Tab-separated table of C-alpha atoms in Angstrom:
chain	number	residue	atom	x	y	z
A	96	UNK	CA	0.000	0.000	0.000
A	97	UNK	CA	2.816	2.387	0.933
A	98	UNK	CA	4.387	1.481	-2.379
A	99	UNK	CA	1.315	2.501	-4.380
A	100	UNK	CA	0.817	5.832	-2.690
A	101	UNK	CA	4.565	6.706	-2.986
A	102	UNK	CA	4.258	5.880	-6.685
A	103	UNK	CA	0.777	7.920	-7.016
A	104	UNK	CA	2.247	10.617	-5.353
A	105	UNK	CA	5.535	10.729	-7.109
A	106	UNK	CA	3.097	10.990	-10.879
A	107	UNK	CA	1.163	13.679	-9.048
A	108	UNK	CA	4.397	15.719	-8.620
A	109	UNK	CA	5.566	14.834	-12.026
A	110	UNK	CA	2.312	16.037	-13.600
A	111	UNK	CA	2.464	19.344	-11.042
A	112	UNK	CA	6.055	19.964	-12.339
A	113	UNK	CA	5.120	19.278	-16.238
A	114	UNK	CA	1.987	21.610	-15.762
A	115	UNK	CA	3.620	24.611	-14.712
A	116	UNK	CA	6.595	24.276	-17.542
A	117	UNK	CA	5.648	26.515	-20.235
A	118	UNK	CA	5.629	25.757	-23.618
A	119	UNK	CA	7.909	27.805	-26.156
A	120	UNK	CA	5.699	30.252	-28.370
A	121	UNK	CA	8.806	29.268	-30.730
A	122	UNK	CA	8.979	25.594	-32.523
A	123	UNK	CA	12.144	23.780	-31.849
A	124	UNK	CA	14.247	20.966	-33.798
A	125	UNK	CA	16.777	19.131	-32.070
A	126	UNK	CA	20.063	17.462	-33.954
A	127	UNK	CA	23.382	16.571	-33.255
A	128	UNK	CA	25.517	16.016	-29.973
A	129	UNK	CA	27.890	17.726	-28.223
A	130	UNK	CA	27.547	21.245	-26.463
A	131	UNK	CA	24.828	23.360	-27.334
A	132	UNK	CA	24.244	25.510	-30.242
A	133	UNK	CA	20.779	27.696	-30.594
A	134	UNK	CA	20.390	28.891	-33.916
A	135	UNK	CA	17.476	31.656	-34.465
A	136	UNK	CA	16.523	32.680	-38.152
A	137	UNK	CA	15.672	35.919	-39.173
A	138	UNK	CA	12.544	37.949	-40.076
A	139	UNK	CA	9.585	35.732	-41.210
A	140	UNK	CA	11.930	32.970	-41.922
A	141	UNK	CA	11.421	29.331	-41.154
A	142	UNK	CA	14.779	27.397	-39.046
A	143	UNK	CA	15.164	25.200	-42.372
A	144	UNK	CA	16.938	28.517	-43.171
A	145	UNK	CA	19.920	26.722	-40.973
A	146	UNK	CA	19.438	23.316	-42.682
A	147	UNK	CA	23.024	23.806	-44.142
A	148	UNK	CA	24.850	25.184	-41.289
A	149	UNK	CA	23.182	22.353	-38.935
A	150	UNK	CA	24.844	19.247	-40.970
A	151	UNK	CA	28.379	21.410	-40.929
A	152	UNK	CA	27.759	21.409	-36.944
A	153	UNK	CA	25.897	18.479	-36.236
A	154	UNK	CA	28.384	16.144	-34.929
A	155	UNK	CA	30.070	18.651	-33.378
A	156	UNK	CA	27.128	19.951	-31.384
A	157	UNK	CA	23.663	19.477	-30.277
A	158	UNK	CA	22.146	22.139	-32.445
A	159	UNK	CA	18.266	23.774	-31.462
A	160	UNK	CA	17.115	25.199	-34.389
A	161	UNK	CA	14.090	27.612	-33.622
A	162	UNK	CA	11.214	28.939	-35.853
A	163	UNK	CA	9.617	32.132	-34.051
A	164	UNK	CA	6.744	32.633	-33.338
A	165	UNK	CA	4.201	34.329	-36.190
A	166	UNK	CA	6.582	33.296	-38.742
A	167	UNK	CA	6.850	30.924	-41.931
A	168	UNK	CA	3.095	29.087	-40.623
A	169	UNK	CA	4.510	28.894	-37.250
A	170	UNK	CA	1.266	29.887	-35.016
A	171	UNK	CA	1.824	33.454	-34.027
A	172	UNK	CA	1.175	35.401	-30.060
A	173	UNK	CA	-0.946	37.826	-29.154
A	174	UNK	CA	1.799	39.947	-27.897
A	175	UNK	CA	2.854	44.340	-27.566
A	176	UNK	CA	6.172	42.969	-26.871
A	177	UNK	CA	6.829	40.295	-29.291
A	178	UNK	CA	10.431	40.317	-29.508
A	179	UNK	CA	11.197	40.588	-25.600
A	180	UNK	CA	8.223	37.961	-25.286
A	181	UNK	CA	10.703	35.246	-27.532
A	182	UNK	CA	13.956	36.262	-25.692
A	183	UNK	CA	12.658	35.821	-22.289
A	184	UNK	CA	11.126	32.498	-23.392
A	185	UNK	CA	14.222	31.336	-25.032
A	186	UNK	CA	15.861	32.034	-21.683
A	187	UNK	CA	13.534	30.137	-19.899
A	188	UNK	CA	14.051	27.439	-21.964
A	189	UNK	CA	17.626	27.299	-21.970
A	190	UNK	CA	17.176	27.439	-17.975
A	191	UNK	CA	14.915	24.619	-17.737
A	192	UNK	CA	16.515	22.349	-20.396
A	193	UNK	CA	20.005	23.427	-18.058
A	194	UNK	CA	21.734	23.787	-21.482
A	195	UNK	CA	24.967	24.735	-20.572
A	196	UNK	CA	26.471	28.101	-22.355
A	197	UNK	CA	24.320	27.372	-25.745
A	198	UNK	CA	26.713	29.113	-28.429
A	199	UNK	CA	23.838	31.491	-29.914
A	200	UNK	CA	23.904	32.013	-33.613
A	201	UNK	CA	21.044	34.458	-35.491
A	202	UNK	CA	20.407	35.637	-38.854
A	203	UNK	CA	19.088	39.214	-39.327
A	204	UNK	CA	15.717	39.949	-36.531
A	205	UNK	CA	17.377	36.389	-35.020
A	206	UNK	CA	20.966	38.126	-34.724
A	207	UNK	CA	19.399	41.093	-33.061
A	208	UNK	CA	17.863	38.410	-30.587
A	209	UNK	CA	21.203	36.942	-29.776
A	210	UNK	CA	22.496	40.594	-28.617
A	211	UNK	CA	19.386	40.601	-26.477
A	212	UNK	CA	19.354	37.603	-25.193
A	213	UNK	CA	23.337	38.011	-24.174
A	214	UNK	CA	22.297	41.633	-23.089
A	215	UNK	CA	19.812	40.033	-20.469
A	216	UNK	CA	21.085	37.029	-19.101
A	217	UNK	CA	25.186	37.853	-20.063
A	218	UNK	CA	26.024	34.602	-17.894
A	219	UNK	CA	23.868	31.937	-19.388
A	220	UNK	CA	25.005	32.029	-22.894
A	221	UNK	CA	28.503	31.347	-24.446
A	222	UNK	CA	30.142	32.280	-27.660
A	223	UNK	CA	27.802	34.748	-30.005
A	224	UNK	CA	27.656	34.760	-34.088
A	225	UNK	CA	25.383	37.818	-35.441
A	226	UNK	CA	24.554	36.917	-39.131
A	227	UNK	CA	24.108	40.034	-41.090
A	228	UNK	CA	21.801	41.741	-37.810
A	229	UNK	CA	22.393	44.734	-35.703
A	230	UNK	CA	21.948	46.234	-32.152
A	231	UNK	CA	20.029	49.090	-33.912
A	232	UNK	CA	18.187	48.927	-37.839
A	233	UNK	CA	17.219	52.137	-37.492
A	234	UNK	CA	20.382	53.827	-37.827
A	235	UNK	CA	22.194	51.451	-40.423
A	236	UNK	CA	21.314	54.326	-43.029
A	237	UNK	CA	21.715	57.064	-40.572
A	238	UNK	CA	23.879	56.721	-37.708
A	239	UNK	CA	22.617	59.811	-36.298
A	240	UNK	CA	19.228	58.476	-36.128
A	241	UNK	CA	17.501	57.420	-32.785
A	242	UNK	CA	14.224	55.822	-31.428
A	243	UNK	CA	11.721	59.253	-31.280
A	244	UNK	CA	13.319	60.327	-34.764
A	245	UNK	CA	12.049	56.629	-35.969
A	246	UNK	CA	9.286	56.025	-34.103
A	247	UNK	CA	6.907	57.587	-36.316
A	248	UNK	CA	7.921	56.050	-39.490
A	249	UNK	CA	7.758	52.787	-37.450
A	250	UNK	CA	4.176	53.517	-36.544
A	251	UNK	CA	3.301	53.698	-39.856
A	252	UNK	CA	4.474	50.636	-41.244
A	253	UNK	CA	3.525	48.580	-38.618
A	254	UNK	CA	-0.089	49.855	-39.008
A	255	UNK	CA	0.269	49.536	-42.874
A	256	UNK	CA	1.003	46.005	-42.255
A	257	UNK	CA	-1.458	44.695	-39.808
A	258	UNK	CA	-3.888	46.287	-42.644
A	259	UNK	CA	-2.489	44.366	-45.724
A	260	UNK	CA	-4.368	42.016	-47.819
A	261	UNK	CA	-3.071	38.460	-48.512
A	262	UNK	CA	-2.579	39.611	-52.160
A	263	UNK	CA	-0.867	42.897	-50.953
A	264	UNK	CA	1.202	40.682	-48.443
A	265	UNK	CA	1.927	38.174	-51.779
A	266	UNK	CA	3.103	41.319	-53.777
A	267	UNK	CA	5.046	42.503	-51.049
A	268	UNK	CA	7.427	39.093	-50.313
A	269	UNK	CA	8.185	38.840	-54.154
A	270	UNK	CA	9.219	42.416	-54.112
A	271	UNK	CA	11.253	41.379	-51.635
A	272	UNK	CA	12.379	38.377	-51.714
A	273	UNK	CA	14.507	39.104	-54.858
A	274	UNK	CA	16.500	41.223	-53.383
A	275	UNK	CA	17.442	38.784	-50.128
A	276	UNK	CA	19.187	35.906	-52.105
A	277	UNK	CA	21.106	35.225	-55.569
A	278	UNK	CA	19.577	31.569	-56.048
A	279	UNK	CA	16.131	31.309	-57.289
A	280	UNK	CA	15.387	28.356	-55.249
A	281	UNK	CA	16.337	30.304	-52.551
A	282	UNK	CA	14.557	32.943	-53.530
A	283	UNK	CA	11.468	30.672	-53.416
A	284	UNK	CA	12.051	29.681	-50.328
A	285	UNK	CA	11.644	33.045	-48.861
A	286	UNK	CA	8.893	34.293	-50.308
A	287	UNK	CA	6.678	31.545	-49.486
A	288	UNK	CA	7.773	31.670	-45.805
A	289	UNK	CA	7.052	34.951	-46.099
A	290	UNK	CA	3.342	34.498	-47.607
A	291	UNK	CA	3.091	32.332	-44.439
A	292	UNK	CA	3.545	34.318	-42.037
A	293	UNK	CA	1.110	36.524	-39.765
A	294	UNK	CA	1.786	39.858	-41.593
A	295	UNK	CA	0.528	41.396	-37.592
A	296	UNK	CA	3.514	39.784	-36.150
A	297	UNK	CA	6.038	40.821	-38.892
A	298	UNK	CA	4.562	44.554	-38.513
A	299	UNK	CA	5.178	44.460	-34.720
A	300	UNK	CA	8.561	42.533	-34.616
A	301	UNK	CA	9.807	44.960	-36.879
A	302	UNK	CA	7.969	48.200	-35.180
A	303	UNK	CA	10.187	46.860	-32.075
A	304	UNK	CA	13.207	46.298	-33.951
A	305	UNK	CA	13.373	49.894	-34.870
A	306	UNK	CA	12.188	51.437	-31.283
A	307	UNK	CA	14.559	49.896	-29.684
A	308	UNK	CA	18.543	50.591	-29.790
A	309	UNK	CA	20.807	47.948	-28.191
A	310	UNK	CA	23.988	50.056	-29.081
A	311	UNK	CA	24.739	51.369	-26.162
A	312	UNK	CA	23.428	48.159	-24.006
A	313	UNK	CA	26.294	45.895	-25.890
A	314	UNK	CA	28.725	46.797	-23.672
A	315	UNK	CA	27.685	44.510	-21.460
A	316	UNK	CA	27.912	41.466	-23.319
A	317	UNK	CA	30.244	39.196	-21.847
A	318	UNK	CA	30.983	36.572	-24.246
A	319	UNK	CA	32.823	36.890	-27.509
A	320	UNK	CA	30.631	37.998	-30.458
A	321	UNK	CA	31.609	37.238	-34.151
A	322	UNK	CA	29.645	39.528	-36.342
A	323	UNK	CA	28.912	38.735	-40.181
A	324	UNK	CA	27.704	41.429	-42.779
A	325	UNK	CA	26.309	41.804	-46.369
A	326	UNK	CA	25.925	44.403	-48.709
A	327	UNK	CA	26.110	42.900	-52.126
A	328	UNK	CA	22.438	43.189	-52.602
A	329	UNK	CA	22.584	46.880	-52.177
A	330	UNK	CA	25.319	47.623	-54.247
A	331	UNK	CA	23.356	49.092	-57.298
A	332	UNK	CA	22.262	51.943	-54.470
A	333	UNK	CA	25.664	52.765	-54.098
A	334	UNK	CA	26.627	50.938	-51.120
A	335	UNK	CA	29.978	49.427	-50.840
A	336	UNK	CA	32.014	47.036	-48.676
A	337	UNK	CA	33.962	49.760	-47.027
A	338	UNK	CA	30.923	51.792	-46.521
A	339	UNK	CA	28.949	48.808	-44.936
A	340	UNK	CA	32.404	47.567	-42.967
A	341	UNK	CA	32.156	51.185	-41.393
A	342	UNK	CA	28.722	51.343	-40.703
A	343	UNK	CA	28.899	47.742	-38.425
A	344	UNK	CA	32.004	49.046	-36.802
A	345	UNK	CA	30.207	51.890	-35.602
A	346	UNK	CA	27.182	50.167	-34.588
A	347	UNK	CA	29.315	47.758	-32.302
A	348	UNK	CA	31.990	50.910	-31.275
A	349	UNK	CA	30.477	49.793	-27.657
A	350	UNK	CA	31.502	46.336	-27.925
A	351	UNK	CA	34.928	46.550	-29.250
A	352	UNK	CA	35.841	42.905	-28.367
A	353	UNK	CA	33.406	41.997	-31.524
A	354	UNK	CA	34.605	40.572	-34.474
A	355	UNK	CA	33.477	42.508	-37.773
A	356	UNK	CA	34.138	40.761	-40.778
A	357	UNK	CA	31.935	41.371	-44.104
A	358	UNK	CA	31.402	38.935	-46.625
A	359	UNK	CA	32.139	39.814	-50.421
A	360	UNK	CA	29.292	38.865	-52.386
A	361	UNK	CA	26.794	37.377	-50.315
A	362	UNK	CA	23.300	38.933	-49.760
A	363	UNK	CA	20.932	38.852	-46.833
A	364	UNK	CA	20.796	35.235	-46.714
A	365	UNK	CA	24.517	35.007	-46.505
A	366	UNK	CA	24.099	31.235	-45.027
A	367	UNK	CA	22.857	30.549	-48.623
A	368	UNK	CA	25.147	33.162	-51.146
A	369	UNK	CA	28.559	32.357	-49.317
A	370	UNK	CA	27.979	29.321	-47.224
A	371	UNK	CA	31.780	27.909	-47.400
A	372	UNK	CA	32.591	31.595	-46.394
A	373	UNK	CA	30.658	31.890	-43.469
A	374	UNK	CA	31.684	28.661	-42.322
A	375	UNK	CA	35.100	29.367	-42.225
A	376	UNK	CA	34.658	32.196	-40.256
A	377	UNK	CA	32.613	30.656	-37.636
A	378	UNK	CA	35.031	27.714	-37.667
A	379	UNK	CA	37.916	30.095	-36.861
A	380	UNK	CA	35.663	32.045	-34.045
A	381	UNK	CA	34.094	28.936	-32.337
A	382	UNK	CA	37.511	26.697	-32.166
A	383	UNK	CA	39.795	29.465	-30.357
């Protein structure tokens, strides 16, 4: 009898325990073994996006591979604070999964995250790669520029968005997905995640991303950050390597322990324009 009632008490705590872990907003895929890696895509994007860089890293580590929230069909939150919402749930879940300083690698809103994330909890996460994403958007054109110079602009599109037709929002992701990638399969691939995803969401994460400036926050980053750039798909506007090599400097002069290095002719999607490229360069960051 006392064997049965430890037993029914012992499921009773289990179920207690299970009840009041909280489920991720965010989907996660689990592969590989070793230490972990979490790997956050970008801006609408689906974590296929890291498809690639997961088989380079698999049997080196255990790699989580996230898709947000809102994003590529992934079921989106009802949320004024999306993208603190998804970093203090990813911290939660590296807590309760007691991952052990996760190296945290992002792509574009997802590199933005890592700074975040390694901005708020600076002693649970380890090594830091920011693909092509910064502490502040807003001022990549305009250093000068600040949140209340922004914020109205921001307004604007965010409300644009939450208004847009699925044939507007269809319009919109071929205009510009074109200009993200150089391979028309991958191309493909980011429109239609982008026709999948809850235009709301995109409006707000982006809203956030440009009223809120993480340059000066940085400096409290602990771990070493490895930052990756593009600017090939803006060259016919006049940008230029130097010019975008500059303009990251400057929005990481806080964090002068970061790496800077920009890729030659990779787009956005830099994992898919220069993917031998960007491996080397995490290869070189994560092994010293």
């Amino acid at each position: 009898m006392k064997t049965k009632l430890t037993s029914l008490l012992a499921l009773l705590l289990f179920i207690t325990i299970t009840a009041q872990a909280k489920v991720p907003s965010f989907k996660v895929v689990k592969t590989g073994k070793g230490p972990a890696m979490i790997l956050i895509p970008g801006l609408n994007s689906d974590g296929e996006v890291w498809d690639e860089t997961v088989k380079h890293y698999q049997k080196s580590y255990t790699c989580y591979v996230l898709t947000l929230p809102g994003f590529a069909g992934q079921p989106a939150i009802q949320t004024d604070h999306f993208l603190n919402t998804v970093r203090d749930e990813i911290i939660t879940y590296v807590q309760e999964n007691k991952l052990k300083k996760p190296v945290l690698v992002g792509h574009s809103l997802g590199g933005y995250m890592t700074l975040a994330l390694s901005v708020k909890a600076p002693d649970l996460f380890g090594k830091v790669v920011v693909v092509d994403g910064l502490p502040y958007i807003g001022a990549a054109q305009n250093p000068g520029a600040t949140v209340e110079t922004i914020k109205p602009m921001a307004e604007q599109m965010k409300n644009s968005m939450a208004k847009m037709s699925p044939e507007m929002q269809k319009q919109q992701e071929a205009s510009y997905g074109v200009t993200m990638a150089t391979d028309s399969a991958h191309i493909k691939k980011v429109i239609d995640w982008g026709r999948k995803s809850d235009y709301k969401t995109t409006g707000q994460a982006m809203y956030e991303m440009y009223t809120t400036d993480l340059r000066k926050d940085i400096a409290s980053i602990k771990s070493p950050v490895l930052v990756l750039g593009a600017w090939y798909g803006y060259k016919n506007y006049g940008v230029t390597k130097e010019l975008t090599t500059n303009m990251y400097k400057g929005q990481f002069a806080n964090l002068p322990t970061a790496e800077v290095k920009i890729a030659d002719t990779a787009r956005h999607f830099i994992m898919y324009d220069e993917p031998t490229w960007m491996f080397a360069q995490m290869d070189a960051f994560l092994q010293k």
